[in-house]
mmCIF file of C-alpha atoms and ligand atoms in Angstrom:
data_model
loop_
_atom_site.group_PDB
_atom_site.id
_atom_site.type_symbol
_atom_site.label_atom_id
_atom_site.label_comp_id
_atom_site.label_asym_id
_atom_site.label_seq_id
_atom_site.Cartn_x
_atom_site.Cartn_y
_atom_site.Cartn_z
ATOM 1 C CA MET A 724 0.074 0.092 -0.004
ATOM 2 C CA ILE A 725 1.790 3.276 -1.308
ATOM 3 C CA VAL A 726 -1.350 5.791 -0.568
ATOM 4 C CA THR A 727 -1.160 8.095 2.302
ATOM 5 C CA ALA A 728 -4.257 9.802 3.924
ATOM 6 C CA GLU A 729 -4.719 13.262 2.885
ATOM 7 C CA SER A 730 -5.277 15.389 5.858
ATOM 8 C CA GLU A 731 -7.961 17.997 6.695
ATOM 9 C CA ALA A 732 -4.774 20.086 7.420
ATOM 10 C CA GLN A 733 -3.782 19.349 4.002
ATOM 11 C CA GLN A 734 -6.980 20.633 2.070
ATOM 12 C CA ASP A 735 -6.415 23.728 4.483
ATOM 13 C CA ILE A 736 -2.998 24.651 2.845
ATOM 14 C CA SER A 737 -4.355 23.694 -0.873
ATOM 15 C CA ASP A 738 -6.844 26.104 -0.404
ATOM 16 C CA ARG A 739 -4.129 28.992 -0.059
ATOM 17 C CA GLU A 740 -3.244 31.038 -2.874
ATOM 18 C CA ALA A 741 -0.614 29.984 -4.958
ATOM 19 C CA ILE A 742 2.667 30.996 -4.692
ATOM 20 C CA LEU A 743 4.272 29.687 -8.314
ATOM 21 C CA SER A 744 1.420 29.530 -10.750
ATOM 22 C CA VAL A 745 3.103 27.836 -14.014
ATOM 23 C CA ARG A 746 1.154 28.549 -17.332
ATOM 24 C CA ASP A 747 1.448 26.520 -20.985
ATOM 25 C CA LEU A 748 5.340 26.349 -19.941
ATOM 26 C CA GLN A 749 7.111 25.360 -23.261
ATOM 27 C CA VAL A 750 11.048 25.217 -23.060
ATOM 28 C CA HIS A 751 12.114 24.200 -26.575
ATOM 29 C CA PHE A 752 15.866 23.733 -27.662
ATOM 30 C CA ARG A 753 17.253 24.576 -30.578
ATOM 31 C CA THR A 754 19.800 21.919 -31.532
ATOM 32 C CA ASP A 755 21.622 20.177 -35.096
ATOM 33 C CA ASP A 756 18.620 17.371 -35.217
ATOM 34 C CA GLY A 757 15.941 19.939 -35.120
ATOM 35 C CA VAL A 758 13.760 21.410 -31.970
ATOM 36 C CA VAL A 759 13.571 19.610 -29.206
ATOM 37 C CA LYS A 760 9.804 20.260 -27.138
ATOM 38 C CA ALA A 761 11.224 19.263 -23.902
ATOM 39 C CA VAL A 762 8.404 20.848 -22.362
ATOM 40 C CA ASP A 763 5.233 21.464 -24.133
ATOM 41 C CA GLY A 764 2.533 23.163 -22.479
ATOM 42 C CA LEU A 765 2.872 22.588 -18.741
ATOM 43 C CA SER A 766 0.375 24.513 -16.260
ATOM 44 C CA PHE A 767 0.247 23.758 -12.580
ATOM 45 C CA ASP A 768 -0.489 26.126 -9.221
ATOM 46 C CA LEU A 769 1.990 25.384 -6.048
ATOM 47 C CA ALA A 770 0.583 26.863 -2.511
ATOM 48 C CA PRO A 771 3.116 28.059 0.300
ATOM 49 C CA GLY A 772 4.203 24.658 2.857
ATOM 50 C CA THR A 773 3.425 22.624 -0.119
ATOM 51 C CA THR A 774 4.611 19.736 -2.115
ATOM 52 C CA LEU A 775 4.172 19.049 -5.594
ATOM 53 C CA GLY A 776 5.103 15.488 -6.944
ATOM 54 C CA ILE A 777 5.699 15.607 -10.511
ATOM 55 C CA VAL A 778 6.759 12.221 -12.092
ATOM 56 C CA GLY A 779 7.615 10.227 -15.113
ATOM 57 C CA GLU A 780 10.804 8.529 -17.111
ATOM 58 C CA SER A 781 13.705 10.375 -17.549
ATOM 59 C CA GLY A 782 13.195 13.323 -20.602
ATOM 60 C CA SER A 783 9.207 13.118 -19.641
ATOM 61 C CA GLY A 784 10.584 17.196 -19.071
ATOM 62 C CA LYS A 785 10.428 17.150 -15.237
ATOM 63 C CA SER A 786 14.026 18.448 -14.398
ATOM 64 C CA VAL A 787 13.940 20.714 -17.358
ATOM 65 C CA SER A 788 10.511 22.653 -16.489
ATOM 66 C CA ASN A 789 12.191 23.393 -13.247
ATOM 67 C CA MET A 790 15.627 24.676 -14.968
ATOM 68 C CA ALA A 791 13.693 26.977 -16.412
ATOM 69 C CA ILE A 792 11.803 28.092 -13.376
ATOM 70 C CA LEU A 793 15.419 28.351 -11.824
ATOM 71 C CA GLY A 794 16.689 30.362 -15.263
ATOM 72 C CA LEU A 795 19.445 27.780 -15.796
ATOM 73 C CA HIS A 796 18.749 26.932 -19.209
ATOM 74 C CA ASN A 797 21.058 27.355 -21.662
ATOM 75 C CA ARG A 798 19.572 31.304 -22.988
ATOM 76 C CA GLU A 799 20.977 31.004 -26.345
ATOM 77 C CA ARG A 800 19.831 27.875 -27.570
ATOM 78 C CA THR A 801 16.366 27.890 -25.299
ATOM 79 C CA THR A 802 13.430 29.331 -25.904
ATOM 80 C CA VAL A 803 10.963 29.549 -22.827
ATOM 81 C CA GLY A 804 7.283 30.139 -23.499
ATOM 82 C CA GLY A 805 3.970 30.339 -21.284
ATOM 83 C CA GLN A 806 4.399 31.843 -17.880
ATOM 84 C CA ILE A 807 6.475 31.388 -14.933
ATOM 85 C CA LEU A 808 4.271 33.484 -12.122
ATOM 86 C CA PHE A 809 6.262 33.690 -8.764
ATOM 87 C CA GLN A 810 4.774 35.978 -6.081
ATOM 88 C CA GLY A 811 3.450 38.163 -8.992
ATOM 89 C CA THR A 812 6.344 37.911 -11.315
ATOM 90 C CA ASP A 813 6.713 36.675 -14.458
ATOM 91 C CA LEU A 814 10.229 34.821 -14.409
ATOM 92 C CA ALA A 815 9.444 32.954 -17.870
ATOM 93 C CA GLY A 816 11.148 36.127 -19.497
ATOM 94 C CA ALA A 817 12.644 37.398 -16.855
ATOM 95 C CA ASP A 818 17.003 38.136 -17.818
ATOM 96 C CA GLU A 819 19.706 36.776 -15.702
ATOM 97 C CA ARG A 820 20.110 39.270 -13.446
ATOM 98 C CA THR A 821 16.345 39.238 -12.697
ATOM 99 C CA MET A 822 17.354 35.287 -11.779
ATOM 100 C CA ARG A 823 19.882 36.279 -9.349
ATOM 101 C CA ARG A 824 17.666 38.181 -7.359
ATOM 102 C CA PHE A 825 15.284 35.294 -6.880
ATOM 103 C CA ARG A 826 17.825 32.580 -7.176
ATOM 104 C CA GLY A 827 19.417 31.086 -3.872
ATOM 105 C CA LYS A 828 17.113 33.548 -2.018
ATOM 106 C CA ARG A 829 13.813 32.960 -2.785
ATOM 107 C CA ILE A 830 14.057 29.683 -4.818
ATOM 108 C CA SER A 831 16.553 26.737 -4.026
ATOM 109 C CA MET A 832 17.624 23.696 -5.599
ATOM 110 C CA ILE A 833 18.831 20.601 -4.266
ATOM 111 C CA PHE A 834 20.639 18.526 -6.558
ATOM 112 C CA GLN A 835 20.241 14.631 -6.845
ATOM 113 C CA ASP A 836 24.481 13.963 -6.125
ATOM 114 C CA PRO A 837 25.655 16.830 -3.520
ATOM 115 C CA LEU A 838 29.364 15.683 -4.340
ATOM 116 C CA THR A 839 28.948 17.093 -7.885
ATOM 117 C CA ALA A 840 27.125 20.086 -6.516
ATOM 118 C CA LEU A 841 29.093 21.181 -4.127
ATOM 119 C CA SER A 842 32.854 22.479 -4.614
ATOM 120 C CA PRO A 843 35.435 20.334 -3.317
ATOM 121 C CA TYR A 844 37.949 23.214 -2.493
ATOM 122 C CA TYR A 845 36.045 25.139 -0.060
ATOM 123 C CA THR A 846 34.757 24.221 3.565
ATOM 124 C CA ILE A 847 30.989 23.099 3.616
ATOM 125 C CA GLY A 848 30.807 26.227 6.235
ATOM 126 C CA ASN A 849 32.428 28.596 3.306
ATOM 127 C CA GLN A 850 29.877 27.689 1.097
ATOM 128 C CA ILE A 851 27.118 27.883 3.424
ATOM 129 C CA MET A 852 28.417 31.512 4.486
ATOM 130 C CA GLU A 853 29.298 32.488 1.104
ATOM 131 C CA THR A 854 25.087 32.153 -0.188
ATOM 132 C CA TYR A 855 24.329 33.803 3.495
ATOM 133 C CA ARG A 856 26.703 36.698 2.886
ATOM 134 C CA ARG A 857 25.579 37.115 -1.113
ATOM 135 C CA HIS A 858 21.689 37.339 -0.684
ATOM 136 C CA THR A 859 21.660 38.748 2.784
ATOM 137 C CA GLY A 860 24.951 41.666 3.608
ATOM 138 C CA ALA A 861 25.592 39.603 6.773
ATOM 139 C CA ASN A 862 29.594 39.997 7.620
ATOM 140 C CA ARG A 863 31.676 36.996 8.100
ATOM 141 C CA LYS A 864 30.728 35.902 11.645
ATOM 142 C CA GLN A 865 27.408 36.678 11.501
ATOM 143 C CA ALA A 866 27.235 33.808 8.319
ATOM 144 C CA ARG A 867 29.482 31.845 10.047
ATOM 145 C CA ALA A 868 27.565 31.931 12.965
ATOM 146 C CA ARG A 869 24.422 30.958 10.610
ATOM 147 C CA ALA A 870 26.119 27.866 9.090
ATOM 148 C CA ILE A 871 26.713 26.443 12.436
ATOM 149 C CA GLU A 872 22.864 26.761 13.049
ATOM 150 C CA MET A 873 22.171 25.688 9.500
ATOM 151 C CA LEU A 874 24.651 22.731 10.108
ATOM 152 C CA THR A 875 22.887 22.100 13.393
ATOM 153 C CA LYS A 876 19.192 22.151 12.101
ATOM 154 C CA VAL A 877 19.962 19.473 9.407
ATOM 155 C CA GLY A 878 21.635 17.269 12.065
ATOM 156 C CA ILE A 879 25.548 17.460 11.420
ATOM 157 C CA PRO A 880 26.664 16.346 14.698
ATOM 158 C CA GLN A 881 29.841 18.526 16.089
ATOM 159 C CA PRO A 882 28.430 21.457 13.714
ATOM 160 C CA GLU A 883 31.062 23.868 15.204
ATOM 161 C CA ARG A 884 34.098 21.651 14.177
ATOM 162 C CA ARG A 885 32.072 19.928 11.152
ATOM 163 C CA VAL A 886 31.257 23.936 9.490
ATOM 164 C CA ASP A 887 35.263 23.587 8.772
ATOM 165 C CA ASP A 888 35.197 20.569 7.232
ATOM 166 C CA TYR A 889 35.742 19.606 3.205
ATOM 167 C CA PRO A 890 32.602 17.899 1.415
ATOM 168 C CA HIS A 891 34.880 14.995 1.202
ATOM 169 C CA GLN A 892 35.026 14.371 4.671
ATOM 170 C CA PHE A 893 31.090 14.126 4.873
ATOM 171 C CA SER A 894 29.433 11.086 3.923
ATOM 172 C CA GLY A 895 26.827 10.827 1.472
ATOM 173 C CA GLY A 896 24.213 11.143 3.511
ATOM 174 C CA MET A 897 25.295 14.018 5.506
ATOM 175 C CA ARG A 898 26.733 15.506 1.649
ATOM 176 C CA GLN A 899 22.813 16.228 1.060
ATOM 177 C CA ARG A 900 22.179 17.367 4.566
ATOM 178 C CA ALA A 901 24.989 20.108 3.532
ATOM 179 C CA MET A 902 23.131 20.796 0.505
ATOM 180 C CA ILE A 903 19.851 21.287 2.244
ATOM 181 C CA ALA A 904 21.861 23.730 4.948
ATOM 182 C CA ILE A 905 22.886 26.072 1.771
ATOM 183 C CA ALA A 906 19.603 25.545 -0.087
ATOM 184 C CA LEU A 907 17.424 26.482 2.867
ATOM 185 C CA CYS A 908 20.031 29.143 4.607
ATOM 186 C CA CYS A 909 18.009 32.285 3.038
ATOM 187 C CA ASP A 910 14.844 31.212 4.263
ATOM 188 C CA PRO A 911 13.221 30.583 0.814
ATOM 189 C CA ASP A 912 9.648 30.239 0.109
ATOM 190 C CA LEU A 913 10.158 27.508 -2.858
ATOM 191 C CA LEU A 914 12.368 24.498 -3.085
ATOM 192 C CA ILE A 915 13.396 22.514 -6.140
ATOM 193 C CA ALA A 916 14.689 19.281 -4.670
ATOM 194 C CA ASP A 917 15.257 16.899 -7.739
ATOM 195 C CA GLU A 918 15.991 13.212 -7.184
ATOM 196 C CA PRO A 919 16.951 14.902 -3.772
ATOM 197 C CA THR A 920 17.448 10.771 -2.236
ATOM 198 C CA THR A 921 17.938 8.837 -5.292
ATOM 199 C CA ALA A 922 21.569 8.063 -5.073
ATOM 200 C CA LEU A 923 21.734 7.351 -0.889
ATOM 201 C CA ASP A 924 20.869 4.103 0.439
ATOM 202 C CA VAL A 925 17.015 3.442 2.156
ATOM 203 C CA THR A 926 17.722 4.280 5.378
ATOM 204 C CA VAL A 927 19.575 7.356 4.598
ATOM 205 C CA GLN A 928 16.809 8.302 2.188
ATOM 206 C CA ALA A 929 14.125 8.056 4.738
ATOM 207 C CA GLN A 930 16.238 10.554 7.563
ATOM 208 C CA ILE A 931 16.640 13.238 4.503
ATOM 209 C CA LEU A 932 12.664 13.108 3.971
ATOM 210 C CA ASP A 933 12.023 13.301 7.869
ATOM 211 C CA LEU A 934 14.530 16.308 7.628
ATOM 212 C CA LEU A 935 12.421 17.916 4.788
ATOM 213 C CA ARG A 936 8.858 17.666 5.865
ATOM 214 C CA GLU A 937 10.583 19.014 9.359
ATOM 215 C CA LEU A 938 12.056 21.658 7.609
ATOM 216 C CA GLN A 939 9.107 22.922 5.559
ATOM 217 C CA ALA A 940 6.968 22.997 8.652
ATOM 218 C CA GLU A 941 9.395 25.251 10.030
ATOM 219 C CA PHE A 942 10.245 27.273 7.222
ATOM 220 C CA ASP A 943 6.860 26.818 5.016
ATOM 221 C CA THR A 944 8.888 26.314 2.360
ATOM 222 C CA ALA A 945 6.579 25.275 -1.015
ATOM 223 C CA ILE A 946 8.654 22.242 -2.491
ATOM 224 C CA ILE A 947 8.623 20.970 -6.141
ATOM 225 C CA LEU A 948 9.792 17.133 -5.917
ATOM 226 C CA ILE A 949 11.342 15.965 -9.232
ATOM 227 C CA THR A 950 11.328 11.870 -8.117
ATOM 228 C CA HIS A 951 10.492 9.089 -10.653
ATOM 229 C CA ASP A 952 10.196 6.916 -6.869
ATOM 230 C CA MET A 953 6.143 7.026 -6.125
ATOM 231 C CA GLY A 954 7.090 5.662 -2.880
ATOM 232 C CA VAL A 955 8.899 9.093 -2.060
ATOM 233 C CA VAL A 956 5.747 11.023 -3.778
ATOM 234 C CA ALA A 957 3.441 9.319 -1.245
ATOM 235 C CA GLN A 958 5.524 9.599 1.571
ATOM 236 C CA MET A 959 5.867 13.573 0.839
ATOM 237 C CA ALA A 960 3.754 15.542 -1.697
ATOM 238 C CA ASP A 961 -0.086 16.743 -1.442
ATOM 239 C CA ASP A 962 -0.077 16.777 -5.522
ATOM 240 C CA VAL A 963 1.255 14.437 -8.282
ATOM 241 C CA LEU A 964 2.134 15.790 -11.710
ATOM 242 C CA VAL A 965 2.476 13.371 -13.878
ATOM 243 C CA MET A 966 4.679 14.011 -17.102
ATOM 244 C CA TYR A 967 4.887 12.460 -20.248
ATOM 245 C CA ALA A 968 6.961 13.727 -23.359
ATOM 246 C CA GLY A 969 6.681 17.437 -21.889
ATOM 247 C CA ARG A 970 3.400 17.364 -20.981
ATOM 248 C CA SER A 971 1.363 16.792 -18.262
ATOM 249 C CA VAL A 972 -0.789 13.850 -18.818
ATOM 250 C CA GLU A 973 -2.390 13.383 -14.601
ATOM 251 C CA ARG A 974 -2.751 15.540 -12.364
ATOM 252 C CA GLY A 975 -4.176 15.602 -8.659
ATOM 253 C CA SER A 976 -4.113 15.437 -4.810
ATOM 254 C CA VAL A 977 -1.649 11.902 -3.690
ATOM 255 C CA ARG A 978 -5.447 9.915 -2.848
ATOM 256 C CA GLU A 979 -6.570 10.595 -6.019
ATOM 257 C CA VAL A 980 -3.682 10.322 -8.434
ATOM 258 C CA LEU A 981 -2.030 6.789 -6.501
ATOM 259 C CA GLY A 982 -5.359 5.702 -5.172
ATOM 260 C CA ARG A 983 -7.265 6.009 -8.268
ATOM 261 C CA PRO A 984 -5.437 7.513 -10.959
ATOM 262 C CA ARG A 985 -7.371 8.277 -14.591
ATOM 263 C CA HIS A 986 -4.474 8.275 -17.146
ATOM 264 C CA PRO A 987 -2.606 4.715 -18.651
ATOM 265 C CA TYR A 988 0.795 5.925 -18.360
ATOM 266 C CA SER A 989 -0.199 6.724 -14.208
ATOM 267 C CA TRP A 990 -1.373 2.912 -14.775
ATOM 268 C CA GLY A 991 1.691 1.730 -16.115
ATOM 269 C CA LEU A 992 3.858 3.405 -14.189
ATOM 270 C CA LEU A 993 2.388 1.983 -10.761
ATOM 271 C CA SER A 994 2.244 -1.520 -12.415
ATOM 272 C CA SER A 995 5.975 -1.502 -12.306
ATOM 273 C CA ILE A 996 7.155 -1.114 -8.723
ATOM 274 C CA PRO A 997 6.389 -3.250 -5.675
ATOM 275 C CA HIS A 998 3.619 -2.697 -4.176
ATOM 276 C CA LEU A 999 3.232 -3.609 0.144
ATOM 277 C CA GLY A 1000 0.625 -6.162 0.676
ATOM 278 C CA GLY A 1001 0.416 -7.459 -3.124
ATOM 279 C CA ASP A 1002 0.874 -11.066 -3.911
ATOM 280 C CA VAL A 1003 4.995 -11.739 -4.166
ATOM 281 C CA ASN A 1004 4.499 -13.983 -7.525
ATOM 282 C CA THR A 1005 2.599 -11.208 -9.326
ATOM 283 C CA PRO A 1006 5.291 -9.937 -11.992
ATOM 284 C CA LEU A 1007 6.070 -5.961 -12.472
ATOM 285 C CA ARG A 1008 4.796 -4.948 -15.859
ATOM 286 C CA PRO A 1009 6.886 -2.346 -16.552
ATOM 287 C CA VAL A 1010 5.685 0.406 -19.820
ATOM 288 C CA ARG A 1011 6.020 -1.215 -22.960
ATOM 289 C CA GLY A 1012 8.525 0.528 -25.252
ATOM 290 C CA ALA A 1013 10.493 3.411 -24.897
ATOM 291 C CA PRO A 1014 9.308 7.437 -24.294
ATOM 292 C CA PRO A 1015 9.119 8.973 -28.152
ATOM 293 C CA SER A 1016 11.800 11.680 -29.200
ATOM 294 C CA LEU A 1017 10.834 15.221 -28.046
ATOM 295 C CA ILE A 1018 11.924 16.386 -31.670
ATOM 296 C CA ASP A 1019 9.645 13.842 -33.503
ATOM 297 C CA VAL A 1020 5.975 13.536 -30.676
ATOM 298 C CA PRO A 1021 3.732 11.180 -32.340
ATOM 299 C CA ALA A 1022 0.677 13.060 -33.316
ATOM 300 C CA GLY A 1023 -2.643 12.468 -31.711
ATOM 301 C CA CYS A 1024 -1.755 11.512 -27.867
ATOM 302 C CA PRO A 1025 1.615 10.850 -27.336
ATOM 303 C CA PHE A 1026 1.369 7.745 -25.283
ATOM 304 C CA HIS A 1027 -0.923 5.900 -28.519
ATOM 305 C CA PRO A 1028 2.127 3.409 -29.296
ATOM 306 C CA ARG A 1029 2.755 2.437 -25.748
ATOM 307 C CA CYS A 1030 -0.688 2.129 -24.327
ATOM 308 C CA ASP A 1031 -2.869 -1.116 -23.891
ATOM 309 C CA PHE A 1032 -6.489 0.999 -24.381
ATOM 310 C CA THR A 1033 -6.686 2.614 -27.906
ATOM 311 C CA ASP A 1034 -9.365 -0.169 -28.143
ATOM 312 C CA ARG A 1035 -11.371 1.183 -24.953
ATOM 313 C CA VAL A 1036 -11.602 4.394 -26.849
ATOM 314 C CA GLY A 1037 -12.934 3.639 -30.087
ATOM 315 C CA GLY A 1038 -11.688 4.571 -33.904
ATOM 316 C CA ALA A 1039 -8.767 6.057 -34.821
ATOM 317 C CA ARG A 1040 -9.098 9.010 -32.069
ATOM 318 C CA CYS A 1041 -5.875 8.032 -30.017
ATOM 319 C CA ARG A 1042 -3.784 8.276 -33.715
ATOM 320 C CA SER A 1043 -4.873 11.742 -34.693
ATOM 321 C CA GLU A 1044 -5.926 13.758 -31.733
ATOM 322 C CA ARG A 1045 -4.126 15.012 -28.816
ATOM 323 C CA PRO A 1046 -5.988 14.112 -25.845
ATOM 324 C CA GLU A 1047 -6.032 17.862 -23.244
ATOM 325 C CA LEU A 1048 -6.810 17.870 -19.694
ATOM 326 C CA ASP A 1049 -9.732 17.460 -18.910
ATOM 327 C CA SER A 1050 -9.989 19.941 -16.440
ATOM 328 C CA PRO A 1051 -8.497 23.510 -15.953
ATOM 329 C CA THR A 1052 -7.929 22.961 -12.311
ATOM 330 C CA GLY A 1053 -7.839 20.566 -9.712
ATOM 331 C CA ARG A 1054 -8.154 16.981 -10.617
ATOM 332 C CA ALA A 1055 -7.205 16.363 -14.528
ATOM 333 C CA ALA A 1056 -6.020 14.028 -16.529
ATOM 334 C CA ALA A 1057 -5.315 13.735 -20.183
ATOM 335 C CA CYS A 1058 -7.169 10.924 -21.903
ATOM 336 C CA HIS A 1059 -9.568 9.945 -24.456
ATOM 337 C CA LEU A 1060 -11.501 7.918 -22.246
ATOM 338 C CA PRO A 1061 -14.545 9.184 -20.573
ATOM 339 C CA ALA A 1062 -13.184 9.871 -16.429
ATOM 340 C CA GLU A 1063 -16.119 6.607 -15.448
ATOM 341 C CA THR A 1064 -15.034 4.363 -17.789
ATOM 342 C CA ALA A 1065 -11.399 5.349 -16.699
ATOM 343 C CA ASP A 1066 -11.912 4.485 -12.915
ATOM 344 C CA ARG A 1067 -13.807 1.104 -14.403
ATOM 345 C CA ILE A 1068 -11.121 -0.405 -15.793
ATOM 346 C CA PHE A 1069 -8.279 0.592 -13.118
ATOM 347 C CA LEU A 1070 -11.042 -0.925 -10.244
ATOM 348 C CA ASP A 1071 -11.298 -3.574 -12.303
ATOM 349 C CA GLU A 1072 -8.517 -4.684 -14.348
ATOM 350 C CA ILE A 1073 -5.799 -2.736 -12.754
ATOM 351 C CA GLU A 1074 -6.500 -2.618 -9.340
ATOM 352 C CA SER A 1075 -6.433 -5.936 -8.629
ATOM 353 C CA GLU A 1076 -3.455 -7.192 -10.414
ATOM 354 C CA LEU A 1077 -1.648 -4.879 -8.278
ATOM 355 C CA GLY A 1078 -3.126 -6.675 -5.357
ATOM 356 C CA ILE A 1079 -3.628 -2.788 -3.888
ATOM 357 C CA GLY A 1080 -6.686 -0.385 -2.571
ATOM 358 C CA ALA A 1081 -7.159 2.408 -2.768
ATOM 359 C CA GLU A 1082 -8.678 2.878 0.892
ATOM 360 C CA SER A 1083 -5.485 4.036 3.342
HETATM 361 FE FE1 SF4 B 1242 -4.310 5.958 -24.289
HETATM 362 FE FE2 SF4 B 1242 -5.867 6.629 -26.122
HETATM 363 FE FE3 SF4 B 1242 -5.770 7.376 -23.239
HETATM 364 FE FE4 SF4 B 1242 -3.714 8.295 -24.856
HETATM 365 S S1 SF4 B 1242 -5.977 8.608 -25.288
HETATM 366 S S2 SF4 B 1242 -3.187 6.994 -22.899
HETATM 367 S S3 SF4 B 1242 -4.019 6.754 -26.563
HETATM 368 S S4 SF4 B 1242 -7.109 5.568 -24.335
#
């Protein structure tokens, strides 16, 4: 069972005004082979203090969309269209100078591999201090005190001594904690976490997720959690966005999307992971085929070459007509299957095969 109960408190939070509104985001790269439509019409809202899990296979546009939010795309080869409204400022067309005012201070990011994200030449303390001083104007003494305070918050033992260590003197889990300390030292409103626990073993992964939840509650930070791991989403997220071929194909609360998904791609993602309570003799079913080239996305529904349910739609509609999300806000799926039909297929054919239940 991977579905967590959605608390009333979470419902209250999701009613709060969005801190980030992404509308029809498009991120296209020019390459020698053609234009790569890495993100092609992505929309979502994020409220303060809540977590949005973005899931999908490699190349689905998860990381690229968030690099665009941070303005870290290659500006010479990339076109960014649509809107990225962050606290009222549209970051989609913002220049590098504007982005520097936001990046690191109001929007921070943590990456999958802290060893490559941290500089090996500077102590952990110096790297926190540099970020803090750049954005707050604090002096060295104040910044060092902040570095020790942040290392304490993220659970580094003996922070007064370890603040002078270099990254290679920290374990993998401690380096990720140090990355979180850097990311949160300026008390950002939005944290983008790109596969933050993928490189860690399961025990350390659980500790890091606990830590992120604690710090989120303390700082009221909104989090975008990019992951391919539905288990991490179930533990951490309030809402989920499933991406395929640069578009969102399903979104809703964790309970809705993991408890009763409506898009065949979401069914495939759930069928490809083991479930507690599932029959150990039931083989995992990966989504067949491979994601499409983003230079030449199939006409109609981009998922149709891999979908086992086109015959339930009738005719050649899946091959000729691109489905849009069936609701502009909240719960939605981009599939020609009517919602009631999708629910029935999930309950009768998918859920029973997985051996999981939607109740939690
Ligand atoms: Fe499958 Fe058709 Fe739905 Fe696309 S629109 S997911 S091809 S049933």
